[in-house]
mmCIF file of C-alpha atoms in Angstrom:
data_model
loop_
_atom_site.group_PDB
_atom_site.id
_atom_site.type_symbol
_atom_site.label_atom_id
_atom_site.label_comp_id
_atom_site.label_asym_id
_atom_site.label_seq_id
_atom_site.Cartn_x
_atom_site.Cartn_y
_atom_site.Cartn_z
ATOM 1 C CA MET A 479 6.310 -19.947 28.936
ATOM 2 C CA SER A 480 7.640 -22.542 26.438
ATOM 3 C CA LYS A 481 9.678 -21.527 23.404
ATOM 4 C CA ASP A 482 7.044 -22.903 20.978
ATOM 5 C CA TYR A 483 4.245 -21.047 22.747
ATOM 6 C CA SER A 484 6.245 -17.792 22.727
ATOM 7 C CA HIS A 485 6.917 -18.197 18.998
ATOM 8 C CA GLN A 486 3.233 -18.862 18.259
ATOM 9 C CA LEU A 487 2.258 -15.799 20.273
ATOM 10 C CA LEU A 488 4.773 -13.667 18.347
ATOM 11 C CA VAL A 489 3.369 -14.943 15.040
ATOM 12 C CA ILE A 490 -0.181 -14.056 16.121
ATOM 13 C CA LEU A 491 0.836 -10.577 17.343
ATOM 14 C CA ASN A 492 2.701 -9.825 14.119
ATOM 15 C CA PHE A 493 -0.237 -10.956 12.002
ATOM 16 C CA ILE A 494 -2.514 -8.719 14.069
ATOM 17 C CA ALA A 495 -0.082 -5.865 13.383
ATOM 18 C CA ILE A 496 -0.122 -6.206 9.586
ATOM 19 C CA TYR A 497 -3.867 -6.909 9.482
ATOM 20 C CA ILE A 498 -5.011 -4.105 11.788
ATOM 21 C CA ILE A 499 -2.325 -1.462 11.243
ATOM 22 C CA TRP A 500 -2.188 -1.630 7.460
ATOM 23 C CA GLY A 501 -5.974 -2.006 7.349
ATOM 24 C CA THR A 502 -6.494 1.180 9.386
ATOM 25 C CA THR A 503 -3.893 3.310 7.568
ATOM 26 C CA TYR A 504 -6.531 4.116 4.944
ATOM 27 C CA LEU A 505 -8.696 5.752 7.598
ATOM 28 C CA ALA A 506 -5.652 7.530 9.074
ATOM 29 C CA ILE A 507 -4.898 8.984 5.629
ATOM 30 C CA ALA A 508 -8.492 10.194 5.266
ATOM 31 C CA LEU A 509 -8.340 11.925 8.667
ATOM 32 C CA ALA A 510 -4.948 13.518 7.927
ATOM 33 C CA VAL A 511 -5.836 14.937 4.482
ATOM 34 C CA LYS A 512 -8.907 16.658 5.905
ATOM 35 C CA GLU A 513 -6.564 19.264 7.382
ATOM 36 C CA ILE A 514 -3.108 18.739 5.833
ATOM 37 C CA PRO A 515 -2.489 18.829 2.047
ATOM 38 C CA PRO A 516 -1.851 15.360 0.554
ATOM 39 C CA PHE A 517 1.754 15.581 -0.654
ATOM 40 C CA LEU A 518 2.688 17.397 2.527
ATOM 41 C CA VAL A 519 1.154 14.468 4.434
ATOM 42 C CA ALA A 520 3.219 12.075 2.317
ATOM 43 C CA GLY A 521 6.414 14.094 2.815
ATOM 44 C CA LEU A 522 5.979 14.363 6.586
ATOM 45 C CA ARG A 523 5.075 10.675 6.872
ATOM 46 C CA PHE A 524 8.003 9.428 4.817
ATOM 47 C CA SER A 525 10.592 11.792 6.313
ATOM 48 C CA SER A 526 9.794 11.009 9.946
ATOM 49 C CA ALA A 527 9.659 7.239 9.340
ATOM 50 C CA GLY A 528 12.785 7.315 7.152
ATOM 51 C CA ILE A 529 14.872 9.336 9.604
ATOM 52 C CA LEU A 530 13.952 6.978 12.459
ATOM 53 C CA MET A 531 14.782 3.966 10.302
ATOM 54 C CA LEU A 532 18.167 5.397 9.270
ATOM 55 C CA MET A 533 19.013 6.332 12.864
ATOM 56 C CA TYR A 534 18.434 2.697 13.769
ATOM 57 C CA VAL A 535 20.562 1.195 10.971
ATOM 58 C CA ILE A 536 23.406 3.748 11.222
ATOM 59 C CA LEU A 537 23.622 4.523 14.938
ATOM 60 C CA ILE A 538 22.513 1.203 16.435
ATOM 61 C CA LYS A 539 23.329 -1.425 13.798
ATOM 62 C CA GLY A 540 26.410 0.472 12.621
ATOM 63 C CA GLU A 541 25.788 0.102 8.894
ATOM 64 C CA LYS A 542 27.889 2.209 6.544
ATOM 65 C CA LEU A 543 26.505 4.960 4.324
ATOM 66 C CA PRO A 544 25.529 3.673 0.866
ATOM 67 C CA SER A 545 27.272 4.538 -2.393
ATOM 68 C CA ILE A 546 25.952 7.183 -4.781
ATOM 69 C CA LYS A 547 24.779 4.393 -7.099
ATOM 70 C CA THR A 548 22.771 2.800 -4.281
ATOM 71 C CA ILE A 549 21.249 6.155 -3.318
ATOM 72 C CA ILE A 550 20.183 6.787 -6.931
ATOM 73 C CA ASN A 551 18.643 3.314 -7.152
ATOM 74 C CA ASN A 552 16.735 3.892 -3.900
ATOM 75 C CA LEU A 553 15.614 7.277 -5.216
ATOM 76 C CA ILE A 554 14.150 5.569 -8.292
ATOM 77 C CA VAL A 555 12.412 2.907 -6.205
ATOM 78 C CA GLY A 556 11.157 5.418 -3.639
ATOM 79 C CA THR A 557 9.786 7.698 -6.354
ATOM 80 C CA ILE A 558 7.949 4.879 -8.148
ATOM 81 C CA ILE A 559 6.610 2.998 -5.115
ATOM 82 C CA LEU A 560 6.202 5.681 -2.446
ATOM 83 C CA VAL A 561 5.716 8.977 -4.283
ATOM 84 C CA SER A 562 3.634 7.562 -7.138
ATOM 85 C CA GLY A 563 2.082 4.577 -5.379
ATOM 86 C CA GLN A 564 1.372 5.974 -1.909
ATOM 87 C CA GLY A 565 1.305 9.640 -2.956
ATOM 88 C CA LEU A 566 -1.529 9.094 -5.436
ATOM 89 C CA LEU A 567 -3.451 7.069 -2.840
ATOM 90 C CA ILE A 568 -3.096 9.863 -0.272
ATOM 91 C CA TRP A 569 -4.148 12.489 -2.840
ATOM 92 C CA SER A 570 -7.177 10.434 -3.890
ATOM 93 C CA GLU A 571 -8.575 10.131 -0.373
ATOM 94 C CA GLN A 572 -9.548 13.798 -0.516
ATOM 95 C CA TYR A 573 -12.346 12.734 -2.884
ATOM 96 C CA ILE A 574 -13.174 9.067 -2.220
ATOM 97 C CA ALA A 575 -13.898 7.049 0.924
ATOM 98 C CA SER A 576 -10.982 5.298 2.603
ATOM 99 C CA GLY A 577 -12.714 1.897 2.455
ATOM 100 C CA TYR A 578 -13.432 2.349 -1.245
ATOM 101 C CA ALA A 579 -9.761 3.212 -1.881
ATOM 102 C CA SER A 580 -8.654 0.073 -0.030
ATOM 103 C CA ILE A 581 -10.842 -2.088 -2.268
ATOM 104 C CA LEU A 582 -9.174 -0.604 -5.348
ATOM 105 C CA ILE A 583 -5.747 -1.354 -3.848
ATOM 106 C CA ALA A 584 -6.846 -5.000 -3.474
ATOM 107 C CA THR A 585 -6.398 -5.277 -7.266
ATOM 108 C CA LEU A 586 -2.583 -5.398 -6.830
ATOM 109 C CA PRO A 587 -2.372 -9.157 -7.603
ATOM 110 C CA LEU A 588 -3.989 -8.478 -10.997
ATOM 111 C CA TRP A 589 -1.339 -5.906 -11.898
ATOM 112 C CA PHE A 590 1.421 -8.300 -10.820
ATOM 113 C CA ILE A 591 0.137 -10.819 -13.381
ATOM 114 C CA LEU A 592 -0.141 -8.253 -16.165
ATOM 115 C CA MET A 593 3.224 -6.583 -15.512
ATOM 116 C CA ASP A 594 5.362 -9.651 -14.782
ATOM 117 C CA LYS A 595 6.075 -10.226 -18.475
ATOM 118 C CA ARG A 596 8.816 -12.762 -17.774
ATOM 119 C CA HIS A 597 6.216 -15.249 -16.507
ATOM 120 C CA TRP A 598 3.340 -14.501 -18.898
ATOM 121 C CA LYS A 599 3.561 -17.901 -20.595
ATOM 122 C CA LEU A 600 3.289 -19.571 -17.214
ATOM 123 C CA TYR A 601 0.416 -17.387 -16.012
ATOM 124 C CA PHE A 602 -1.734 -17.376 -19.129
ATOM 125 C CA ASN A 603 -1.584 -21.143 -19.476
ATOM 126 C CA ASN A 604 -3.454 -21.325 -16.173
ATOM 127 C CA PRO A 605 -7.251 -21.030 -16.681
ATOM 128 C CA PHE A 606 -7.838 -20.064 -13.021
ATOM 129 C CA ILE A 607 -5.543 -17.042 -13.338
ATOM 130 C CA ILE A 608 -7.389 -15.936 -16.493
ATOM 131 C CA ILE A 609 -10.758 -16.351 -14.713
ATOM 132 C CA GLY A 610 -9.370 -14.385 -11.756
ATOM 133 C CA LEU A 611 -8.301 -11.519 -14.028
ATOM 134 C CA ILE A 612 -11.716 -11.382 -15.706
ATOM 135 C CA LEU A 613 -13.461 -11.407 -12.318
ATOM 136 C CA GLY A 614 -11.145 -8.701 -10.992
ATOM 137 C CA PHE A 615 -11.808 -6.269 -13.821
ATOM 138 C CA GLY A 616 -15.523 -7.029 -13.568
ATOM 139 C CA GLY A 617 -15.301 -6.024 -9.901
ATOM 140 C CA ILE A 618 -13.563 -2.773 -10.865
ATOM 141 C CA LEU A 619 -16.390 -1.940 -13.282
ATOM 142 C CA LEU A 620 -18.906 -2.516 -10.479
ATOM 143 C CA LEU A 621 -16.979 -0.119 -8.230
ATOM 144 C CA PHE A 622 -17.040 2.531 -10.943
ATOM 145 C CA LYS A 623 -20.707 1.976 -11.792
ATOM 146 C CA ASP A 624 -22.074 4.316 -9.095
ATOM 147 C CA HIS A 625 -19.874 7.207 -10.250
ATOM 148 C CA LEU A 626 -20.408 6.603 -13.959
ATOM 149 C CA SER A 627 -24.186 6.425 -13.570
ATOM 150 C CA GLY A 628 -24.381 9.679 -11.568
ATOM 151 C CA PRO A 629 -25.564 12.997 -13.022
ATOM 152 C CA ILE A 630 -22.896 14.410 -15.329
ATOM 153 C CA GLY A 631 -23.526 17.924 -14.071
ATOM 154 C CA GLU A 632 -22.361 17.153 -10.535
ATOM 155 C CA SER A 633 -18.830 18.519 -10.087
ATOM 156 C CA GLU A 634 -17.888 15.846 -7.547
ATOM 157 C CA VAL A 635 -18.450 12.973 -9.988
ATOM 158 C CA PRO A 636 -15.438 13.683 -12.247
ATOM 159 C CA LEU A 637 -13.195 14.141 -9.206
ATOM 160 C CA GLN A 638 -14.306 10.807 -7.793
ATOM 161 C CA ILE A 639 -13.597 9.068 -11.086
ATOM 162 C CA ILE A 640 -10.190 10.750 -11.408
ATOM 163 C CA ALA A 641 -9.370 9.857 -7.792
ATOM 164 C CA SER A 642 -10.406 6.232 -8.376
ATOM 165 C CA LEU A 643 -8.210 6.049 -11.465
ATOM 166 C CA ALA A 644 -5.375 7.652 -9.484
ATOM 167 C CA VAL A 645 -5.548 4.820 -6.922
ATOM 168 C CA LEU A 646 -5.376 2.232 -9.709
ATOM 169 C CA VAL A 647 -2.433 4.038 -11.332
ATOM 170 C CA GLY A 648 -0.770 4.209 -7.909
ATOM 171 C CA GLY A 649 -1.242 0.452 -7.535
ATOM 172 C CA ILE A 650 0.333 -0.114 -10.946
ATOM 173 C CA CYS A 651 3.285 2.079 -9.912
ATOM 174 C CA TRP A 652 3.652 0.103 -6.679
ATOM 175 C CA VAL A 653 3.792 -3.171 -8.620
ATOM 176 C CA GLY A 654 6.127 -1.720 -11.262
ATOM 177 C CA GLY A 655 8.491 -0.421 -8.583
ATOM 178 C CA THR A 656 8.451 -3.773 -6.788
ATOM 179 C CA ILE A 657 9.302 -5.646 -10.001
ATOM 180 C CA TYR A 658 12.044 -3.101 -10.762
ATOM 181 C CA TYR A 659 13.542 -3.530 -7.285
ATOM 182 C CA ARG A 660 13.544 -7.314 -7.668
ATOM 183 C CA SER A 661 15.450 -6.924 -10.945
ATOM 184 C CA TYR A 662 17.846 -4.243 -9.649
ATOM 185 C CA PRO A 663 18.218 -4.782 -5.880
ATOM 186 C CA SER A 664 20.363 -2.409 -3.848
ATOM 187 C CA PRO A 665 23.182 -3.709 -1.631
ATOM 188 C CA GLY A 666 22.759 -3.348 2.114
ATOM 189 C CA SER A 667 20.035 -4.417 4.522
ATOM 190 C CA MET A 668 16.336 -4.170 3.767
ATOM 191 C CA TYR A 669 15.950 -1.649 6.604
ATOM 192 C CA SER A 670 18.716 0.584 5.284
ATOM 193 C CA ASN A 671 17.276 0.607 1.777
ATOM 194 C CA LEU A 672 13.763 1.287 3.070
ATOM 195 C CA GLY A 673 15.070 4.148 5.209
ATOM 196 C CA TRP A 674 16.789 5.787 2.231
ATOM 197 C CA GLN A 675 13.745 5.208 0.014
ATOM 198 C CA LEU A 676 11.520 6.917 2.592
ATOM 199 C CA VAL A 677 13.835 9.911 3.079
ATOM 200 C CA LEU A 678 14.442 10.403 -0.654
ATOM 201 C CA ALA A 679 10.740 9.978 -1.450
ATOM 202 C CA SER A 680 9.921 12.606 1.184
ATOM 203 C CA ILE A 681 12.197 15.106 -0.582
ATOM 204 C CA VAL A 682 10.331 14.488 -3.861
ATOM 205 C CA CYS A 683 6.966 14.838 -2.073
ATOM 206 C CA PHE A 684 8.011 18.109 -0.434
ATOM 207 C CA ALA A 685 9.107 19.369 -3.874
ATOM 208 C CA ILE A 686 5.710 18.448 -5.379
ATOM 209 C CA SER A 687 3.954 20.078 -2.432
ATOM 210 C CA SER A 688 5.987 23.236 -3.010
ATOM 211 C CA ILE A 689 5.273 23.282 -6.766
ATOM 212 C CA PHE A 690 1.533 23.119 -6.085
ATOM 213 C CA ASN A 691 1.751 25.683 -3.238
ATOM 214 C CA GLU A 692 0.076 23.295 -0.828
ATOM 215 C CA THR A 693 1.098 25.314 2.214
ATOM 216 C CA GLU A 694 -0.461 28.513 0.872
ATOM 217 C CA GLY A 695 -3.128 29.554 3.360
ATOM 218 C CA LEU A 696 -2.326 26.645 5.655
ATOM 219 C CA ILE A 697 -2.489 27.658 9.319
ATOM 220 C CA TRP A 698 -0.299 25.166 11.167
ATOM 221 C CA SER A 699 -1.674 26.099 14.581
ATOM 222 C CA SER A 700 -5.211 25.238 13.450
ATOM 223 C CA ILE A 701 -4.344 21.639 12.602
ATOM 224 C CA SER A 702 -6.053 19.396 15.147
ATOM 225 C CA TYR A 703 -4.470 16.758 17.348
ATOM 226 C CA GLN A 704 -6.495 14.189 15.410
ATOM 227 C CA ALA A 705 -4.744 15.092 12.147
ATOM 228 C CA TRP A 706 -1.280 15.120 13.774
ATOM 229 C CA GLY A 707 -2.076 11.849 15.544
ATOM 230 C CA SER A 708 -3.147 10.264 12.259
ATOM 231 C CA LEU A 709 0.091 11.411 10.635
ATOM 232 C CA MET A 710 2.146 10.003 13.521
ATOM 233 C CA TYR A 711 0.227 6.721 13.269
ATOM 234 C CA LEU A 712 1.009 6.504 9.543
ATOM 235 C CA SER A 713 4.704 7.152 10.186
ATOM 236 C CA ILE A 714 5.369 4.977 13.231
ATOM 237 C CA ALA A 715 2.753 2.240 13.017
ATOM 238 C CA GLY A 716 2.185 2.083 9.255
ATOM 239 C CA SER A 717 5.690 2.600 7.892
ATOM 240 C CA ILE A 718 7.807 1.066 10.674
ATOM 241 C CA ILE A 719 5.992 -1.301 13.072
ATOM 242 C CA ALA A 720 3.844 -3.070 10.468
ATOM 243 C CA PHE A 721 6.757 -3.275 8.023
ATOM 244 C CA ILE A 722 9.019 -4.874 10.646
ATOM 245 C CA ALA A 723 6.197 -7.303 11.528
ATOM 246 C CA TYR A 724 5.779 -8.125 7.828
ATOM 247 C CA THR A 725 9.484 -8.803 7.220
ATOM 248 C CA TRP A 726 9.725 -10.901 10.400
ATOM 249 C CA LEU A 727 6.743 -13.014 9.306
ATOM 250 C CA LEU A 728 8.295 -13.616 5.873
ATOM 251 C CA ASN A 729 11.202 -15.344 7.647
ATOM 252 C CA GLU A 730 8.965 -17.395 9.961
ATOM 253 C CA VAL A 731 5.826 -18.263 7.961
ATOM 254 C CA PRO A 732 5.233 -19.284 4.316
ATOM 255 C CA SER A 733 4.847 -16.178 2.120
ATOM 256 C CA ALA A 734 1.488 -17.407 0.775
ATOM 257 C CA ILE A 735 0.088 -17.177 4.324
ATOM 258 C CA VAL A 736 1.705 -13.793 4.988
ATOM 259 C CA SER A 737 0.176 -12.428 1.766
ATOM 260 C CA THR A 738 -3.316 -12.932 3.239
ATOM 261 C CA TYR A 739 -2.957 -9.369 4.588
ATOM 262 C CA ALA A 740 -3.891 -8.214 1.066
ATOM 263 C CA TYR A 741 -7.348 -9.786 1.494
ATOM 264 C CA ILE A 742 -7.892 -8.813 5.128
ATOM 265 C CA ASN A 743 -6.786 -5.142 4.911
ATOM 266 C CA PRO A 744 -9.712 -3.990 2.702
ATOM 267 C CA ILE A 745 -12.235 -5.623 5.056
ATOM 268 C CA ILE A 746 -10.601 -3.901 8.048
ATOM 269 C CA ALA A 747 -10.475 -0.592 6.137
ATOM 270 C CA VAL A 748 -14.136 -0.740 5.131
ATOM 271 C CA PHE A 749 -15.202 -1.648 8.675
ATOM 272 C CA PHE A 750 -13.249 1.154 10.380
ATOM 273 C CA GLY A 751 -14.260 3.647 7.669
ATOM 274 C CA TRP A 752 -17.883 2.826 8.474
ATOM 275 C CA LEU A 753 -17.360 2.755 12.254
ATOM 276 C CA VAL A 754 -15.264 5.916 12.669
ATOM 277 C CA ALA A 755 -15.918 8.091 9.621
ATOM 278 C CA ASP A 756 -19.512 7.050 8.815
ATOM 279 C CA GLU A 757 -18.461 6.005 5.317
ATOM 280 C CA ILE A 758 -21.178 4.370 3.252
ATOM 281 C CA ILE A 759 -20.508 1.374 1.024
ATOM 282 C CA THR A 760 -23.150 0.926 -1.690
ATOM 283 C CA ASP A 761 -24.413 -2.463 -2.882
ATOM 284 C CA ASN A 762 -22.309 -2.169 -6.048
ATOM 285 C CA GLN A 763 -19.213 -1.411 -3.997
ATOM 286 C CA ALA A 764 -19.910 -4.308 -1.608
ATOM 287 C CA TRP A 765 -20.285 -6.750 -4.499
ATOM 288 C CA GLY A 766 -17.269 -5.200 -6.198
ATOM 289 C CA MET A 767 -15.211 -5.801 -3.055
ATOM 290 C CA ILE A 768 -16.340 -9.431 -2.800
ATOM 291 C CA ILE A 769 -15.558 -10.083 -6.470
ATOM 292 C CA ILE A 770 -12.164 -8.334 -6.360
ATOM 293 C CA LEU A 771 -11.104 -10.153 -3.184
ATOM 294 C CA ALA A 772 -12.224 -13.476 -4.686
ATOM 295 C CA SER A 773 -10.267 -12.732 -7.854
ATOM 296 C CA ALA A 774 -7.200 -11.719 -5.810
ATOM 297 C CA VAL A 775 -7.302 -15.007 -3.873
ATOM 298 C CA LEU A 776 -7.786 -16.998 -7.092
ATOM 299 C CA VAL A 777 -4.961 -15.190 -8.893
ATOM 300 C CA ASN A 778 -2.508 -15.220 -5.976
ATOM 301 C CA LEU A 779 -2.954 -18.892 -5.069
ATOM 302 C CA ASN A 780 -2.538 -20.062 -8.648
ATOM 303 C CA ARG A 781 0.303 -17.632 -9.330
ATOM 304 C CA ASN A 782 2.272 -18.937 -6.354
ATOM 305 C CA LYS A 783 1.476 -22.531 -7.342
ATOM 306 C CA ALA A 784 2.562 -21.951 -10.954
ATOM 307 C CA LEU A 785 5.815 -20.282 -9.907
ATOM 308 C CA LYS A 786 6.577 -23.063 -7.425
ATOM 309 C CA GLU A 787 5.957 -25.811 -10.018
ATOM 310 C CA SER A 788 8.204 -24.036 -12.546
ATOM 311 C CA THR A 789 11.260 -24.099 -10.233
#
């Protein structure tokens, strides 16, 4: 097998990993929270992935323990991105379909534009970015339309709206944490920092779980293999394998191509939600997904182009 062919095969396999694995984590979350409380799911997911990651960087790579300052910085990042971003997503999937949640997460490029204040002048001088933002928020309104038009007396309607808003807030936290980390990066390897962020975020999640008495009445022996398997999939495949594939691709392929996972993941999530969990996507949600994905492509392409031309 030639070197070029082997490299091409590795690129394809890593793209499959970030497309399929990250696309199916939404379904895995939905299956896990059916039997395990949400912040307990988050804590178990982050702790197991983080411990494995730290074992790798400390025992195998031989990296030194970070300073207190670095640990505090990783605690801040882990709390914003993982606890708030992922934690709210996991909590929300108790009340909304996994495919629907993935469509809401596809709005991340919109929040990057709105929160990256340093480049506002650059962004808002681009008419395509402005059109993309308008389209994106129009798509969000379409997603909410089914819930807002439902009977007010139904108790599930408010929970679905709150859960939908929680996903959006989680996405904003994810973007805010990413921008913060770019401004205040921690020394050490990416894998070391991720490992500490995961472990520290798990401690915060366990604390939240304890405050809300999530384990009260929980019978551990009654949790099915499906729920434990979903949790293991989130930890190993979602937080480690796909992340390693993602970081490897960033060094081998242009970032604009790697970022296509953001458009593919919702389609994968909706498909597997329908196939495995019998989730139903309404016409409004289907059109909302199409509009949001179109706006994300429009915003991302022009954002990358604008940033490249400015350098």
